[in-house]
PDB file of C-alpha atoms in Angstrom:
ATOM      1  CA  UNK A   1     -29.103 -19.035  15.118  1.00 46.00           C
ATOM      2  CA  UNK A   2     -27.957 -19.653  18.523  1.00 49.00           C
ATOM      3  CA  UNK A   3     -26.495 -17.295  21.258  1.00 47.00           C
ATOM      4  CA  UNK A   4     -23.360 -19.993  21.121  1.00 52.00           C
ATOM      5  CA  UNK A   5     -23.188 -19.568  16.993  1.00 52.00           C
ATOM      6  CA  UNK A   6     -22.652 -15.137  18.223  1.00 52.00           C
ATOM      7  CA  UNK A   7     -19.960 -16.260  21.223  1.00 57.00           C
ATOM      8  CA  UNK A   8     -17.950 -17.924  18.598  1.00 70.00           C
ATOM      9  CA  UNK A   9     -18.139 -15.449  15.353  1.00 78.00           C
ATOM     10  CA  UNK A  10     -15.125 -13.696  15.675  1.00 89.00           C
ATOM     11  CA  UNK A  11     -14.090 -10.372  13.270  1.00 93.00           C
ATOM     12  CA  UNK A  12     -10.798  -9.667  11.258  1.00 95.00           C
ATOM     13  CA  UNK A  13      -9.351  -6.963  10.015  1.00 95.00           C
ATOM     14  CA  UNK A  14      -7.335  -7.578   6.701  1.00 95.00           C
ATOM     15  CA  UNK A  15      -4.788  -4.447   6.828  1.00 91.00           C
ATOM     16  CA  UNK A  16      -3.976  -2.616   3.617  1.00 89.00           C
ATOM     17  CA  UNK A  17      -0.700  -0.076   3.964  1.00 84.00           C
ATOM     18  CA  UNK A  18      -0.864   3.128   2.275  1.00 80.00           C
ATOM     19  CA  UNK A  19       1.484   5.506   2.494  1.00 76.00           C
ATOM     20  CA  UNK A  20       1.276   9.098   2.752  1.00 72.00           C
ATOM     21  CA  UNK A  21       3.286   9.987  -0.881  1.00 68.00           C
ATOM     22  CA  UNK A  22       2.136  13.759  -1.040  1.00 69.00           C
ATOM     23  CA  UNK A  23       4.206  14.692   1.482  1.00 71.00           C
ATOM     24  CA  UNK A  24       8.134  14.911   0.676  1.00 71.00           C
ATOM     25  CA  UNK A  25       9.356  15.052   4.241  1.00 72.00           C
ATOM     26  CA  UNK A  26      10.671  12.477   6.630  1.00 72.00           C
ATOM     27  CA  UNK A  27       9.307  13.676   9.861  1.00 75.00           C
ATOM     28  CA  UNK A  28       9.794  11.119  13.184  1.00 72.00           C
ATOM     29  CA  UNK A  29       6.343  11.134  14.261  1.00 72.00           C
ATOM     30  CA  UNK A  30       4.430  10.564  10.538  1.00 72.00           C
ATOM     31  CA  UNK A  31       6.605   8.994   8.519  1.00 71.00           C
ATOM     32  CA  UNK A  32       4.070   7.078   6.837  1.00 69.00           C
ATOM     33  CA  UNK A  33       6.907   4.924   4.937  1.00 68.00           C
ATOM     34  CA  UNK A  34       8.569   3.897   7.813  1.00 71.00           C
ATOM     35  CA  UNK A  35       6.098   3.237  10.182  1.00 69.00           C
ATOM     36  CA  UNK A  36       4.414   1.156   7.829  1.00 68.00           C
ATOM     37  CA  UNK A  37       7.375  -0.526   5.940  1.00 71.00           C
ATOM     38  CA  UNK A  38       5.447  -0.044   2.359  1.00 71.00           C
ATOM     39  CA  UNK A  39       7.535   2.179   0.232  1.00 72.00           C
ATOM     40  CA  UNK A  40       4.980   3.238  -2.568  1.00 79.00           C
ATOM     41  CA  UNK A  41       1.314   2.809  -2.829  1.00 83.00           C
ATOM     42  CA  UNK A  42       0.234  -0.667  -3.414  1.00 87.00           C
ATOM     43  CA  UNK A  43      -1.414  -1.406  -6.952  1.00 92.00           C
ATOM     44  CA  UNK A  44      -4.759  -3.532  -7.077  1.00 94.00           C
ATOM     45  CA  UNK A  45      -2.883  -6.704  -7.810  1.00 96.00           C
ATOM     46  CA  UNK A  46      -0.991  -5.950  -4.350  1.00 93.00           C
ATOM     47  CA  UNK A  47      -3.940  -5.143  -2.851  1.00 94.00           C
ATOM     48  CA  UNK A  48      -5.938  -8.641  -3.733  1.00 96.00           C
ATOM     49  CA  UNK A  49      -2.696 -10.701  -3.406  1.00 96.00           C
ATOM     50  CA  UNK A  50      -2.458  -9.514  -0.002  1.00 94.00           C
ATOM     51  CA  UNK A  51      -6.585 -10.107   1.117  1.00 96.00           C
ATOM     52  CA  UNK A  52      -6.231 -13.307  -0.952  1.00 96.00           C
ATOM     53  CA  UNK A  53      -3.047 -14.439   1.349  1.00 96.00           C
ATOM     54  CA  UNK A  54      -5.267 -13.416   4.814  1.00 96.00           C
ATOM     55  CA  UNK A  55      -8.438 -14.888   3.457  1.00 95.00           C
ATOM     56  CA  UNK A  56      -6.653 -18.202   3.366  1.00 95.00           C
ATOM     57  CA  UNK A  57      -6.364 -17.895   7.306  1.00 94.00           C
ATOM     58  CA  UNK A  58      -9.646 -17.450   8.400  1.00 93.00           C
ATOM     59  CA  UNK A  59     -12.111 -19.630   9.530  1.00 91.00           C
ATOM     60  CA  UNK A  60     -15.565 -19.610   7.499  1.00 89.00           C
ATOM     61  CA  UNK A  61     -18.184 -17.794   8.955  1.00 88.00           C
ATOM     62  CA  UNK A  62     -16.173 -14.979  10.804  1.00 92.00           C
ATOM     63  CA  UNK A  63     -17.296 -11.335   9.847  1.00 94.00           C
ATOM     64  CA  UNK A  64     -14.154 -10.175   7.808  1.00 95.00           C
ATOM     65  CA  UNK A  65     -13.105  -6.256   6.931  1.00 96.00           C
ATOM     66  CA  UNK A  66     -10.634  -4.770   4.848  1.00 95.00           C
ATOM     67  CA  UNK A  67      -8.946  -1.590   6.563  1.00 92.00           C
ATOM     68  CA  UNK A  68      -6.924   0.914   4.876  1.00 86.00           C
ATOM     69  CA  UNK A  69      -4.179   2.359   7.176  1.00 80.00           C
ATOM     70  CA  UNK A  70      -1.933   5.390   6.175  1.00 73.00           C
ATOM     71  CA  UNK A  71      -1.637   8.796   4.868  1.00 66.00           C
ATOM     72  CA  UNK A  72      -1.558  12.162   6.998  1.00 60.00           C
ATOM     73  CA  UNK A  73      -3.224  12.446  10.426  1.00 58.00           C
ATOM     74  CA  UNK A  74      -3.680  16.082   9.314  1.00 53.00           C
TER      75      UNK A  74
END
């Protein structure tokens, strides 16, 4: 490997919503629902439809993560 095959790797994050559903309350600043727009916790066909549907969309050879984003800050 070359230092020009490192300059052009590039890494992705696929995001994965999950929102905070223990909670019952709607505060502004962690309302996990709204600030992520998913309204109940994805299931595992969600989940793969949605890393299947990014996949698609990135160039071989890129280093490629899966984040989970969500839940309480607390």
């Amino acid at each position: 490997m070359t230092f020009n095959y490192f300059c052009r790797m590039r890494h992705f994050i696929i995001p994965i919503f999950v929102p905070e559903l223990a909670c019952p309350n709607k505060c502004v600043f962690c309302n996990q629902r709204k600030i992520s727009g998913a309204l109940c916790q994805p299931s595992e066909k969600d989940v793969m439809e949605s890393i299947e549907k990014h996949l698609v969309t990135i160039p071989a050879g890129n280093e490629v993560e899966i984040g989970f984003f969500g839940g309480n800050f607390t």
